[in-house]
């Protein structure tokens, strides 16, 4: 009899998952039991769904549909995050260290308030509490989300923007009229990729025939003005952010270059993940000969940081 009940409950649950409506009288006849037994089965399924909500953050309700006069599953979880997903997102957000402490705490609170059920909020809070306490904001201490939104809209509308930008080395301020192409994120900072308008490349650029966009740290943009003027780029010449992102891992401008080096460290996977264009050319007794294409000289800093684990060919 116990096996019959288990089979009956699982069968009903499977059909609820398929979107079918369950009628007590039909189920009672189908399984040759009384309607009270079917009602108990329905309550068992409800209890399981409630437990799933608490343990996994997946909320599905077994409701009585008065119009159809039967029971059906209302899937709320399709549009919501699970506890595991929210924890992962919160950890990534904290580890990015991309925002001021006030901004970061505010974003996390909103994320948890919107996406985590009240009964599960305490679990997530405890799992990220230590990182929240010890969160270190970026040294620039600037709020720039409003500028990112302005840039994003300018990209969608293909509108020129004029920026006042503070250079990294000497803090010199320059004005630039640019065609914004993409917003990217890398290691604590958000960047704008844009083509500069009306500039003497021979005088200003180290690579005079550079066809790729210039990279600007968004927190260093002191002022921004979206202009009414539109630009147009042929589809065949469009900026492909995904492809570009594979090669500009270090956010340094310059020409595209190929670097070949031996890697003899502990995890070649970490190198392949750090350099998406990297390919293993050869393996020799735990050493790997690797080739990678990147923009600019940023890779040189990374190679030096690897110490004896890397030998440049």
PDB file of C-alpha atoms in Angstrom:
ATOM      1  CA  UNK A   1       0.000   0.000   0.000  1.00  0.00           C
ATOM      2  CA  UNK A   2       2.907   2.339   0.757  1.00  0.00           C
ATOM      3  CA  UNK A   3       4.371   1.698  -2.688  1.00  0.00           C
ATOM      4  CA  UNK A   4       0.961   2.341  -4.248  1.00  0.00           C
ATOM      5  CA  UNK A   5       0.759   5.716  -2.507  1.00  0.00           C
ATOM      6  CA  UNK A   6       4.292   6.725  -3.588  1.00  0.00           C
ATOM      7  CA  UNK A   7       3.529   5.768  -7.190  1.00  0.00           C
ATOM      8  CA  UNK A   8       0.221   7.673  -7.042  1.00  0.00           C
ATOM      9  CA  UNK A   9       1.765  10.879  -5.623  1.00  0.00           C
ATOM     10  CA  UNK A  10       4.626  10.855  -8.142  1.00  0.00           C
ATOM     11  CA  UNK A  11       2.231  10.219 -11.002  1.00  0.00           C
ATOM     12  CA  UNK A  12       0.024  13.160  -9.961  1.00  0.00           C
ATOM     13  CA  UNK A  13       3.078  15.382  -9.476  1.00  0.00           C
ATOM     14  CA  UNK A  14       4.438  14.503 -12.937  1.00  0.00           C
ATOM     15  CA  UNK A  15       1.153  15.436 -14.591  1.00  0.00           C
ATOM     16  CA  UNK A  16       0.988  18.697 -12.613  1.00  0.00           C
ATOM     17  CA  UNK A  17       4.493  19.487 -13.896  1.00  0.00           C
ATOM     18  CA  UNK A  18       3.236  18.870 -17.445  1.00  0.00           C
ATOM     19  CA  UNK A  19       0.601  21.575 -16.896  1.00  0.00           C
ATOM     20  CA  UNK A  20      -2.374  19.248 -16.521  1.00  0.00           C
ATOM     21  CA  UNK A  21      -5.328  19.934 -14.222  1.00  0.00           C
ATOM     22  CA  UNK A  22      -5.982  17.330 -11.518  1.00  0.00           C
ATOM     23  CA  UNK A  23      -9.558  16.440 -10.581  1.00  0.00           C
ATOM     24  CA  UNK A  24     -10.047  14.544  -7.325  1.00  0.00           C
ATOM     25  CA  UNK A  25     -12.960  12.459  -8.556  1.00  0.00           C
ATOM     26  CA  UNK A  26     -11.108  11.359 -11.691  1.00  0.00           C
ATOM     27  CA  UNK A  27      -7.958  10.491  -9.744  1.00  0.00           C
ATOM     28  CA  UNK A  28      -9.927   8.530  -7.172  1.00  0.00           C
ATOM     29  CA  UNK A  29     -11.514   6.480  -9.934  1.00  0.00           C
ATOM     30  CA  UNK A  30      -8.225   6.086 -11.781  1.00  0.00           C
ATOM     31  CA  UNK A  31      -6.341   4.724  -8.746  1.00  0.00           C
ATOM     32  CA  UNK A  32      -9.339   2.960  -7.159  1.00  0.00           C
ATOM     33  CA  UNK A  33      -9.145   4.949  -3.911  1.00  0.00           C
ATOM     34  CA  UNK A  34     -11.477   7.436  -2.241  1.00  0.00           C
ATOM     35  CA  UNK A  35     -11.273  11.207  -2.725  1.00  0.00           C
ATOM     36  CA  UNK A  36      -9.891  11.718   0.792  1.00  0.00           C
ATOM     37  CA  UNK A  37      -6.790   9.754  -0.223  1.00  0.00           C
ATOM     38  CA  UNK A  38      -6.312  12.009  -3.255  1.00  0.00           C
ATOM     39  CA  UNK A  39      -6.758  15.086  -1.034  1.00  0.00           C
ATOM     40  CA  UNK A  40      -4.001  13.778   1.264  1.00  0.00           C
ATOM     41  CA  UNK A  41      -1.780  13.243  -1.806  1.00  0.00           C
ATOM     42  CA  UNK A  42      -2.375  16.834  -2.854  1.00  0.00           C
ATOM     43  CA  UNK A  43      -1.464  18.070   0.638  1.00  0.00           C
ATOM     44  CA  UNK A  44       1.744  15.972   0.531  1.00  0.00           C
ATOM     45  CA  UNK A  45       2.689  17.611  -2.781  1.00  0.00           C
ATOM     46  CA  UNK A  46       1.913  21.051  -1.298  1.00  0.00           C
ATOM     47  CA  UNK A  47       4.157  20.299   1.680  1.00  0.00           C
ATOM     48  CA  UNK A  48       6.976  19.233  -0.659  1.00  0.00           C
ATOM     49  CA  UNK A  49       6.624  22.454  -2.698  1.00  0.00           C
ATOM     50  CA  UNK A  50       6.703  24.574   0.480  1.00  0.00           C
ATOM     51  CA  UNK A  51       9.850  22.777   1.665  1.00  0.00           C
ATOM     52  CA  UNK A  52      11.417  23.356  -1.769  1.00  0.00           C
ATOM     53  CA  UNK A  53      10.670  27.056  -1.415  1.00  0.00           C
ATOM     54  CA  UNK A  54      12.504  27.311   1.911  1.00  0.00           C
ATOM     55  CA  UNK A  55      15.472  25.100   1.024  1.00  0.00           C
ATOM     56  CA  UNK A  56      16.091  26.122  -2.608  1.00  0.00           C
ATOM     57  CA  UNK A  57      14.213  29.381  -3.099  1.00  0.00           C
ATOM     58  CA  UNK A  58      12.094  27.794  -5.839  1.00  0.00           C
ATOM     59  CA  UNK A  59       8.498  28.870  -5.400  1.00  0.00           C
ATOM     60  CA  UNK A  60       5.778  26.835  -7.108  1.00  0.00           C
ATOM     61  CA  UNK A  61       2.212  26.802  -5.803  1.00  0.00           C
ATOM     62  CA  UNK A  62      -0.364  24.041  -6.065  1.00  0.00           C
ATOM     63  CA  UNK A  63      -3.629  25.958  -6.314  1.00  0.00           C
ATOM     64  CA  UNK A  64      -7.294  25.146  -6.761  1.00  0.00           C
ATOM     65  CA  UNK A  65      -8.529  26.680 -10.013  1.00  0.00           C
ATOM     66  CA  UNK A  66     -12.171  27.637  -9.382  1.00  0.00           C
ATOM     67  CA  UNK A  67     -12.821  28.186 -13.072  1.00  0.00           C
ATOM     68  CA  UNK A  68     -11.602  24.720 -14.072  1.00  0.00           C
ATOM     69  CA  UNK A  69     -12.680  23.155 -10.755  1.00  0.00           C
ATOM     70  CA  UNK A  70      -9.435  21.278 -10.394  1.00  0.00           C
ATOM     71  CA  UNK A  71      -5.893  21.576  -9.053  1.00  0.00           C
ATOM     72  CA  UNK A  72      -3.006  22.926 -11.099  1.00  0.00           C
ATOM     73  CA  UNK A  73       0.595  23.936 -10.581  1.00  0.00           C
ATOM     74  CA  UNK A  74       1.349  27.641 -10.757  1.00  0.00           C
ATOM     75  CA  UNK A  75       5.035  27.965 -11.648  1.00  0.00           C
ATOM     76  CA  UNK A  76       6.371  31.137 -10.086  1.00  0.00           C
ATOM     77  CA  UNK A  77      10.004  29.968 -10.185  1.00  0.00           C
ATOM     78  CA  UNK A  78      10.423  30.341 -13.956  1.00  0.00           C
ATOM     79  CA  UNK A  79      10.839  34.108 -13.527  1.00  0.00           C
ATOM     80  CA  UNK A  80      12.701  34.089 -10.223  1.00  0.00           C
ATOM     81  CA  UNK A  81      16.211  33.276  -9.035  1.00  0.00           C
ATOM     82  CA  UNK A  82      17.015  30.323  -6.802  1.00  0.00           C
ATOM     83  CA  UNK A  83      18.926  30.790  -3.537  1.00  0.00           C
ATOM     84  CA  UNK A  84      22.010  29.341  -5.226  1.00  0.00           C
ATOM     85  CA  UNK A  85      21.828  31.822  -8.112  1.00  0.00           C
ATOM     86  CA  UNK A  86      21.349  34.821  -5.821  1.00  0.00           C
ATOM     87  CA  UNK A  87      24.307  33.749  -3.665  1.00  0.00           C
ATOM     88  CA  UNK A  88      26.497  33.418  -6.791  1.00  0.00           C
ATOM     89  CA  UNK A  89      25.436  36.848  -8.106  1.00  0.00           C
ATOM     90  CA  UNK A  90      26.030  38.509  -4.730  1.00  0.00           C
ATOM     91  CA  UNK A  91      29.516  36.974  -4.492  1.00  0.00           C
ATOM     92  CA  UNK A  92      30.422  38.129  -8.019  1.00  0.00           C
ATOM     93  CA  UNK A  93      29.122  41.624  -7.321  1.00  0.00           C
ATOM     94  CA  UNK A  94      31.135  41.923  -4.095  1.00  0.00           C
ATOM     95  CA  UNK A  95      34.275  40.513  -5.676  1.00  0.00           C
ATOM     96  CA  UNK A  96      34.088  42.999  -8.563  1.00  0.00           C
ATOM     97  CA  UNK A  97      34.772  45.910  -6.154  1.00  0.00           C
ATOM     98  CA  UNK A  98      33.451  48.142  -8.934  1.00  0.00           C
ATOM     99  CA  UNK A  99      31.378  50.560  -6.846  1.00  0.00           C
ATOM    100  CA  UNK A 100      31.603  52.721  -3.740  1.00  0.00           C
ATOM    101  CA  UNK A 101      30.631  50.981  -0.514  1.00  0.00           C
ATOM    102  CA  UNK A 102      27.352  52.878  -0.280  1.00  0.00           C
ATOM    103  CA  UNK A 103      26.405  51.928  -3.858  1.00  0.00           C
ATOM    104  CA  UNK A 104      27.406  48.298  -3.393  1.00  0.00           C
ATOM    105  CA  UNK A 105      25.428  47.813  -0.163  1.00  0.00           C
ATOM    106  CA  UNK A 106      22.425  49.539  -1.706  1.00  0.00           C
ATOM    107  CA  UNK A 107      22.534  47.284  -4.791  1.00  0.00           C
ATOM    108  CA  UNK A 108      22.887  44.137  -2.701  1.00  0.00           C
ATOM    109  CA  UNK A 109      19.952  45.094  -0.466  1.00  0.00           C
ATOM    110  CA  UNK A 110      17.758  45.747  -3.512  1.00  0.00           C
ATOM    111  CA  UNK A 111      18.836  42.477  -5.136  1.00  0.00           C
ATOM    112  CA  UNK A 112      18.000  40.470  -2.015  1.00  0.00           C
ATOM    113  CA  UNK A 113      14.756  42.348  -1.321  1.00  0.00           C
ATOM    114  CA  UNK A 114      13.499  41.753  -4.871  1.00  0.00           C
ATOM    115  CA  UNK A 115      14.711  38.214  -5.458  1.00  0.00           C
ATOM    116  CA  UNK A 116      14.914  36.369  -2.139  1.00  0.00           C
ATOM    117  CA  UNK A 117      11.911  35.110  -0.210  1.00  0.00           C
ATOM    118  CA  UNK A 118      11.679  36.608   3.315  1.00  0.00           C
ATOM    119  CA  UNK A 119      12.154  33.197   4.960  1.00  0.00           C
ATOM    120  CA  UNK A 120      15.451  32.715   3.064  1.00  0.00           C
ATOM    121  CA  UNK A 121      16.846  36.248   3.423  1.00  0.00           C
ATOM    122  CA  UNK A 122      18.670  35.469   6.667  1.00  0.00           C
ATOM    123  CA  UNK A 123      20.566  32.557   5.066  1.00  0.00           C
ATOM    124  CA  UNK A 124      21.940  34.695   2.222  1.00  0.00           C
ATOM    125  CA  UNK A 125      22.717  37.591   4.583  1.00  0.00           C
ATOM    126  CA  UNK A 126      24.808  35.323   6.824  1.00  0.00           C
ATOM    127  CA  UNK A 127      26.724  33.856   3.860  1.00  0.00           C
ATOM    128  CA  UNK A 128      27.847  37.286   2.588  1.00  0.00           C
ATOM    129  CA  UNK A 129      28.009  39.182   5.907  1.00  0.00           C
ATOM    130  CA  UNK A 130      31.786  38.985   6.340  1.00  0.00           C
ATOM    131  CA  UNK A 131      32.486  40.217   2.802  1.00  0.00           C
ATOM    132  CA  UNK A 132      30.077  43.114   3.295  1.00  0.00           C
ATOM    133  CA  UNK A 133      31.819  44.181   6.503  1.00  0.00           C
ATOM    134  CA  UNK A 134      35.297  44.044   4.927  1.00  0.00           C
ATOM    135  CA  UNK A 135      34.325  45.451   1.528  1.00  0.00           C
ATOM    136  CA  UNK A 136      36.952  47.876   0.186  1.00  0.00           C
ATOM    137  CA  UNK A 137      35.688  50.339  -2.378  1.00  0.00           C
ATOM    138  CA  UNK A 138      37.816  51.481  -5.365  1.00  0.00           C
ATOM    139  CA  UNK A 139      40.268  54.289  -4.536  1.00  0.00           C
ATOM    140  CA  UNK A 140      38.693  56.742  -6.975  1.00  0.00           C
ATOM    141  CA  UNK A 141      35.546  56.791  -4.783  1.00  0.00           C
ATOM    142  CA  UNK A 142      33.410  58.120  -7.636  1.00  0.00           C
ATOM    143  CA  UNK A 143      29.777  57.462  -8.517  1.00  0.00           C
ATOM    144  CA  UNK A 144      29.368  57.150 -12.292  1.00  0.00           C
ATOM    145  CA  UNK A 145      26.330  54.950 -12.965  1.00  0.00           C
ATOM    146  CA  UNK A 146      24.443  57.922 -14.399  1.00  0.00           C
ATOM    147  CA  UNK A 147      27.260  58.439 -16.937  1.00  0.00           C
ATOM    148  CA  UNK A 148      27.120  54.758 -17.910  1.00  0.00           C
ATOM    149  CA  UNK A 149      23.408  55.096 -18.609  1.00  0.00           C
ATOM    150  CA  UNK A 150      23.986  58.190 -20.750  1.00  0.00           C
ATOM    151  CA  UNK A 151      26.690  56.360 -22.688  1.00  0.00           C
ATOM    152  CA  UNK A 152      24.487  53.285 -23.126  1.00  0.00           C
ATOM    153  CA  UNK A 153      21.666  55.330 -24.617  1.00  0.00           C
ATOM    154  CA  UNK A 154      24.105  57.183 -26.901  1.00  0.00           C
ATOM    155  CA  UNK A 155      25.407  53.819 -28.174  1.00  0.00           C
ATOM    156  CA  UNK A 156      21.882  52.578 -28.939  1.00  0.00           C
ATOM    157  CA  UNK A 157      20.990  55.819 -30.723  1.00  0.00           C
ATOM    158  CA  UNK A 158      24.377  56.151 -32.527  1.00  0.00           C
ATOM    159  CA  UNK A 159      24.896  59.660 -31.138  1.00  0.00           C
ATOM    160  CA  UNK A 160      28.201  61.445 -30.645  1.00  0.00           C
ATOM    161  CA  UNK A 161      29.234  62.310 -27.111  1.00  0.00           C
ATOM    162  CA  UNK A 162      31.667  64.931 -25.876  1.00  0.00           C
ATOM    163  CA  UNK A 163      33.697  63.985 -22.832  1.00  0.00           C
ATOM    164  CA  UNK A 164      36.111  65.741 -20.518  1.00  0.00           C
ATOM    165  CA  UNK A 165      38.622  63.048 -19.549  1.00  0.00           C
ATOM    166  CA  UNK A 166      41.338  62.948 -16.900  1.00  0.00           C
ATOM    167  CA  UNK A 167      44.412  61.045 -18.097  1.00  0.00           C
ATOM    168  CA  UNK A 168      45.929  58.388 -15.850  1.00  0.00           C
ATOM    169  CA  UNK A 169      49.576  59.470 -15.702  1.00  0.00           C
ATOM    170  CA  UNK A 170      49.708  63.227 -15.231  1.00  0.00           C
ATOM    171  CA  UNK A 171      46.023  63.913 -14.440  1.00  0.00           C
ATOM    172  CA  UNK A 172      45.917  66.185 -17.483  1.00  0.00           C
ATOM    173  CA  UNK A 173      42.358  66.918 -18.644  1.00  0.00           C
ATOM    174  CA  UNK A 174      41.452  66.620 -22.332  1.00  0.00           C
ATOM    175  CA  UNK A 175      38.230  67.114 -24.293  1.00  0.00           C
ATOM    176  CA  UNK A 176      37.215  64.562 -26.878  1.00  0.00           C
ATOM    177  CA  UNK A 177      34.330  64.200 -29.313  1.00  0.00           C
ATOM    178  CA  UNK A 178      33.800  60.447 -29.769  1.00  0.00           C
ATOM    179  CA  UNK A 179      31.610  57.790 -31.329  1.00  0.00           C
ATOM    180  CA  UNK A 180      30.737  55.503 -28.375  1.00  0.00           C
ATOM    181  CA  UNK A 181      30.835  51.811 -29.281  1.00  0.00           C
ATOM    182  CA  UNK A 182      30.671  49.693 -26.133  1.00  0.00           C
ATOM    183  CA  UNK A 183      30.760  49.600 -22.330  1.00  0.00           C
ATOM    184  CA  UNK A 184      33.076  46.933 -20.925  1.00  0.00           C
ATOM    185  CA  UNK A 185      34.154  45.796 -17.463  1.00  0.00           C
ATOM    186  CA  UNK A 186      37.564  44.476 -16.429  1.00  0.00           C
ATOM    187  CA  UNK A 187      39.191  44.149 -13.002  1.00  0.00           C
ATOM    188  CA  UNK A 188      37.436  46.777 -10.859  1.00  0.00           C
ATOM    189  CA  UNK A 189      36.725  49.316 -13.619  1.00  0.00           C
ATOM    190  CA  UNK A 190      34.147  50.048 -16.303  1.00  0.00           C
ATOM    191  CA  UNK A 191      35.460  51.239 -19.654  1.00  0.00           C
ATOM    192  CA  UNK A 192      34.113  53.049 -22.699  1.00  0.00           C
ATOM    193  CA  UNK A 193      35.371  51.927 -26.124  1.00  0.00           C
ATOM    194  CA  UNK A 194      34.988  54.812 -28.587  1.00  0.00           C
ATOM    195  CA  UNK A 195      36.338  56.169 -31.852  1.00  0.00           C
ATOM    196  CA  UNK A 196      37.810  59.667 -31.520  1.00  0.00           C
ATOM    197  CA  UNK A 197      36.603  62.284 -33.980  1.00  0.00           C
ATOM    198  CA  UNK A 198      38.861  64.981 -35.489  1.00  0.00           C
ATOM    199  CA  UNK A 199      42.201  63.968 -33.990  1.00  0.00           C
ATOM    200  CA  UNK A 200      45.710  64.003 -35.413  1.00  0.00           C
ATOM    201  CA  UNK A 201      46.614  60.306 -35.094  1.00  0.00           C
ATOM    202  CA  UNK A 202      50.230  60.862 -36.077  1.00  0.00           C
ATOM    203  CA  UNK A 203      50.667  63.323 -33.245  1.00  0.00           C
ATOM    204  CA  UNK A 204      48.472  61.754 -30.554  1.00  0.00           C
ATOM    205  CA  UNK A 205      48.703  57.993 -31.191  1.00  0.00           C
ATOM    206  CA  UNK A 206      51.672  55.683 -30.751  1.00  0.00           C
ATOM    207  CA  UNK A 207      50.122  53.508 -33.494  1.00  0.00           C
ATOM    208  CA  UNK A 208      49.367  55.980 -36.291  1.00  0.00           C
ATOM    209  CA  UNK A 209      47.125  53.697 -38.362  1.00  0.00           C
ATOM    210  CA  UNK A 210      45.218  52.318 -35.359  1.00  0.00           C
ATOM    211  CA  UNK A 211      41.774  51.229 -36.598  1.00  0.00           C
ATOM    212  CA  UNK A 212      40.496  50.115 -33.196  1.00  0.00           C
ATOM    213  CA  UNK A 213      38.585  52.209 -30.633  1.00  0.00           C
ATOM    214  CA  UNK A 214      40.274  54.069 -27.798  1.00  0.00           C
ATOM    215  CA  UNK A 215      39.626  52.859 -24.252  1.00  0.00           C
ATOM    216  CA  UNK A 216      38.498  55.269 -21.509  1.00  0.00           C
ATOM    217  CA  UNK A 217      37.927  54.479 -17.838  1.00  0.00           C
ATOM    218  CA  UNK A 218      34.420  55.735 -17.151  1.00  0.00           C
ATOM    219  CA  UNK A 219      35.219  56.882 -13.601  1.00  0.00           C
ATOM    220  CA  UNK A 220      37.806  59.260 -15.143  1.00  0.00           C
ATOM    221  CA  UNK A 221      35.198  60.968 -17.316  1.00  0.00           C
ATOM    222  CA  UNK A 222      34.633  64.240 -15.452  1.00  0.00           C
ATOM    223  CA  UNK A 223      31.899  65.559 -17.760  1.00  0.00           C
ATOM    224  CA  UNK A 224      29.809  64.076 -20.516  1.00  0.00           C
ATOM    225  CA  UNK A 225      27.445  65.630 -23.025  1.00  0.00           C
ATOM    226  CA  UNK A 226      25.338  63.604 -25.448  1.00  0.00           C
ATOM    227  CA  UNK A 227      25.137  65.520 -28.713  1.00  0.00           C
ATOM    228  CA  UNK A 228      22.216  65.722 -31.150  1.00  0.00           C
ATOM    229  CA  UNK A 229      24.567  64.711 -33.953  1.00  0.00           C
ATOM    230  CA  UNK A 230      24.370  61.085 -35.145  1.00  0.00           C
ATOM    231  CA  UNK A 231      27.106  58.911 -36.652  1.00  0.00           C
ATOM    232  CA  UNK A 232      26.709  55.992 -39.033  1.00  0.00           C
ATOM    233  CA  UNK A 233      28.927  52.939 -39.388  1.00  0.00           C
ATOM    234  CA  UNK A 234      28.287  50.408 -42.214  1.00  0.00           C
ATOM    235  CA  UNK A 235      27.136  47.021 -40.945  1.00  0.00           C
ATOM    236  CA  UNK A 236      30.242  45.287 -42.298  1.00  0.00           C
ATOM    237  CA  UNK A 237      32.428  47.698 -40.273  1.00  0.00           C
ATOM    238  CA  UNK A 238      30.391  47.460 -37.072  1.00  0.00           C
ATOM    239  CA  UNK A 239      32.228  47.113 -33.784  1.00  0.00           C
ATOM    240  CA  UNK A 240      32.001  43.516 -32.532  1.00  0.00           C
ATOM    241  CA  UNK A 241      32.337  43.854 -28.790  1.00  0.00           C
ATOM    242  CA  UNK A 242      32.485  40.103 -28.106  1.00  0.00           C
ATOM    243  CA  UNK A 243      35.393  39.480 -30.464  1.00  0.00           C
ATOM    244  CA  UNK A 244      37.236  42.603 -29.316  1.00  0.00           C
ATOM    245  CA  UNK A 245      36.750  41.626 -25.670  1.00  0.00           C
ATOM    246  CA  UNK A 246      38.625  38.352 -26.194  1.00  0.00           C
ATOM    247  CA  UNK A 247      41.780  40.205 -27.163  1.00  0.00           C
ATOM    248  CA  UNK A 248      41.741  43.300 -24.956  1.00  0.00           C
ATOM    249  CA  UNK A 249      42.104  41.601 -21.609  1.00  0.00           C
ATOM    250  CA  UNK A 250      44.235  44.332 -20.064  1.00  0.00           C
ATOM    251  CA  UNK A 251      42.431  47.468 -21.293  1.00  0.00           C
ATOM    252  CA  UNK A 252      45.512  48.904 -22.950  1.00  0.00           C
ATOM    253  CA  UNK A 253      45.189  50.359 -26.431  1.00  0.00           C
ATOM    254  CA  UNK A 254      47.684  49.706 -29.217  1.00  0.00           C
ATOM    255  CA  UNK A 255      48.244  47.303 -32.044  1.00  0.00           C
ATOM    256  CA  UNK A 256      47.211  43.663 -31.994  1.00  0.00           C
ATOM    257  CA  UNK A 257      50.133  41.380 -31.252  1.00  0.00           C
ATOM    258  CA  UNK A 258      50.891  37.700 -30.855  1.00  0.00           C
ATOM    259  CA  UNK A 259      52.822  36.529 -27.801  1.00  0.00           C
ATOM    260  CA  UNK A 260      54.345  33.054 -27.479  1.00  0.00           C
ATOM    261  CA  UNK A 261      55.549  31.790 -24.112  1.00  0.00           C
ATOM    262  CA  UNK A 262      56.244  28.659 -22.112  1.00  0.00           C
ATOM    263  CA  UNK A 263      54.059  28.180 -19.034  1.00  0.00           C
ATOM    264  CA  UNK A 264      55.281  25.868 -16.271  1.00  0.00           C
ATOM    265  CA  UNK A 265      52.981  26.891 -13.413  1.00  0.00           C
ATOM    266  CA  UNK A 266      50.369  24.930 -11.504  1.00  0.00           C
ATOM    267  CA  UNK A 267      47.234  25.590 -13.587  1.00  0.00           C
ATOM    268  CA  UNK A 268      47.280  25.997 -17.351  1.00  0.00           C
ATOM    269  CA  UNK A 269      43.484  26.336 -17.147  1.00  0.00           C
ATOM    270  CA  UNK A 270      43.914  29.650 -15.308  1.00  0.00           C
ATOM    271  CA  UNK A 271      46.051  30.929 -18.204  1.00  0.00           C
ATOM    272  CA  UNK A 272      43.536  29.816 -20.833  1.00  0.00           C
ATOM    273  CA  UNK A 273      40.730  31.509 -18.891  1.00  0.00           C
ATOM    274  CA  UNK A 274      42.772  34.702 -18.430  1.00  0.00           C
ATOM    275  CA  UNK A 275      43.618  34.864 -22.139  1.00  0.00           C
ATOM    276  CA  UNK A 276      40.562  33.740 -24.180  1.00  0.00           C
ATOM    277  CA  UNK A 277      42.578  33.718 -27.430  1.00  0.00           C
ATOM    278  CA  UNK A 278      45.290  31.468 -25.959  1.00  0.00           C
ATOM    279  CA  UNK A 279      46.108  28.172 -27.667  1.00  0.00           C
ATOM    280  CA  UNK A 280      48.371  25.386 -26.493  1.00  0.00           C
ATOM    281  CA  UNK A 281      50.907  24.754 -29.253  1.00  0.00           C
ATOM    282  CA  UNK A 282      52.887  22.068 -27.493  1.00  0.00           C
ATOM    283  CA  UNK A 283      53.134  20.186 -24.193  1.00  0.00           C
ATOM    284  CA  UNK A 284      56.452  18.931 -22.859  1.00  0.00           C
ATOM    285  CA  UNK A 285      56.726  17.240 -19.463  1.00  0.00           C
ATOM    286  CA  UNK A 286      54.233  19.509 -17.665  1.00  0.00           C
ATOM    287  CA  UNK A 287      55.292  22.656 -19.563  1.00  0.00           C
ATOM    288  CA  UNK A 288      53.016  24.264 -22.129  1.00  0.00           C
ATOM    289  CA  UNK A 289      53.977  26.360 -25.145  1.00  0.00           C
ATOM    290  CA  UNK A 290      51.163  28.908 -25.479  1.00  0.00           C
ATOM    291  CA  UNK A 291      50.293  31.450 -28.158  1.00  0.00           C
ATOM    292  CA  UNK A 292      47.898  34.364 -27.497  1.00  0.00           C
ATOM    293  CA  UNK A 293      46.711  37.438 -29.386  1.00  0.00           C
ATOM    294  CA  UNK A 294      46.095  40.637 -27.401  1.00  0.00           C
ATOM    295  CA  UNK A 295      45.879  44.377 -27.895  1.00  0.00           C
ATOM    296  CA  UNK A 296      48.549  46.668 -26.523  1.00  0.00           C
ATOM    297  CA  UNK A 297      51.323  46.085 -24.028  1.00  0.00           C
ATOM    298  CA  UNK A 298      49.176  45.139 -21.034  1.00  0.00           C
ATOM    299  CA  UNK A 299      50.080  41.474 -21.435  1.00  0.00           C
ATOM    300  CA  UNK A 300      53.705  42.316 -20.636  1.00  0.00           C
ATOM    301  CA  UNK A 301      52.694  43.370 -17.110  1.00  0.00           C
ATOM    302  CA  UNK A 302      50.802  40.110 -16.651  1.00  0.00           C
ATOM    303  CA  UNK A 303      53.705  38.003 -17.940  1.00  0.00           C
ATOM    304  CA  UNK A 304      56.110  39.681 -15.506  1.00  0.00           C
ATOM    305  CA  UNK A 305      53.676  39.050 -12.648  1.00  0.00           C
ATOM    306  CA  UNK A 306      53.956  35.284 -13.265  1.00  0.00           C
ATOM    307  CA  UNK A 307      57.634  35.196 -12.317  1.00  0.00           C
ATOM    308  CA  UNK A 308      59.455  31.925 -13.026  1.00  0.00           C
ATOM    309  CA  UNK A 309      56.237  30.244 -14.173  1.00  0.00           C
ATOM    310  CA  UNK A 310      56.545  31.996 -17.552  1.00  0.00           C
ATOM    311  CA  UNK A 311      59.323  32.111 -20.135  1.00  0.00           C
ATOM    312  CA  UNK A 312      58.642  34.400 -23.118  1.00  0.00           C
ATOM    313  CA  UNK A 313      59.671  33.065 -26.498  1.00  0.00           C
TER     314      UNK A 313
END
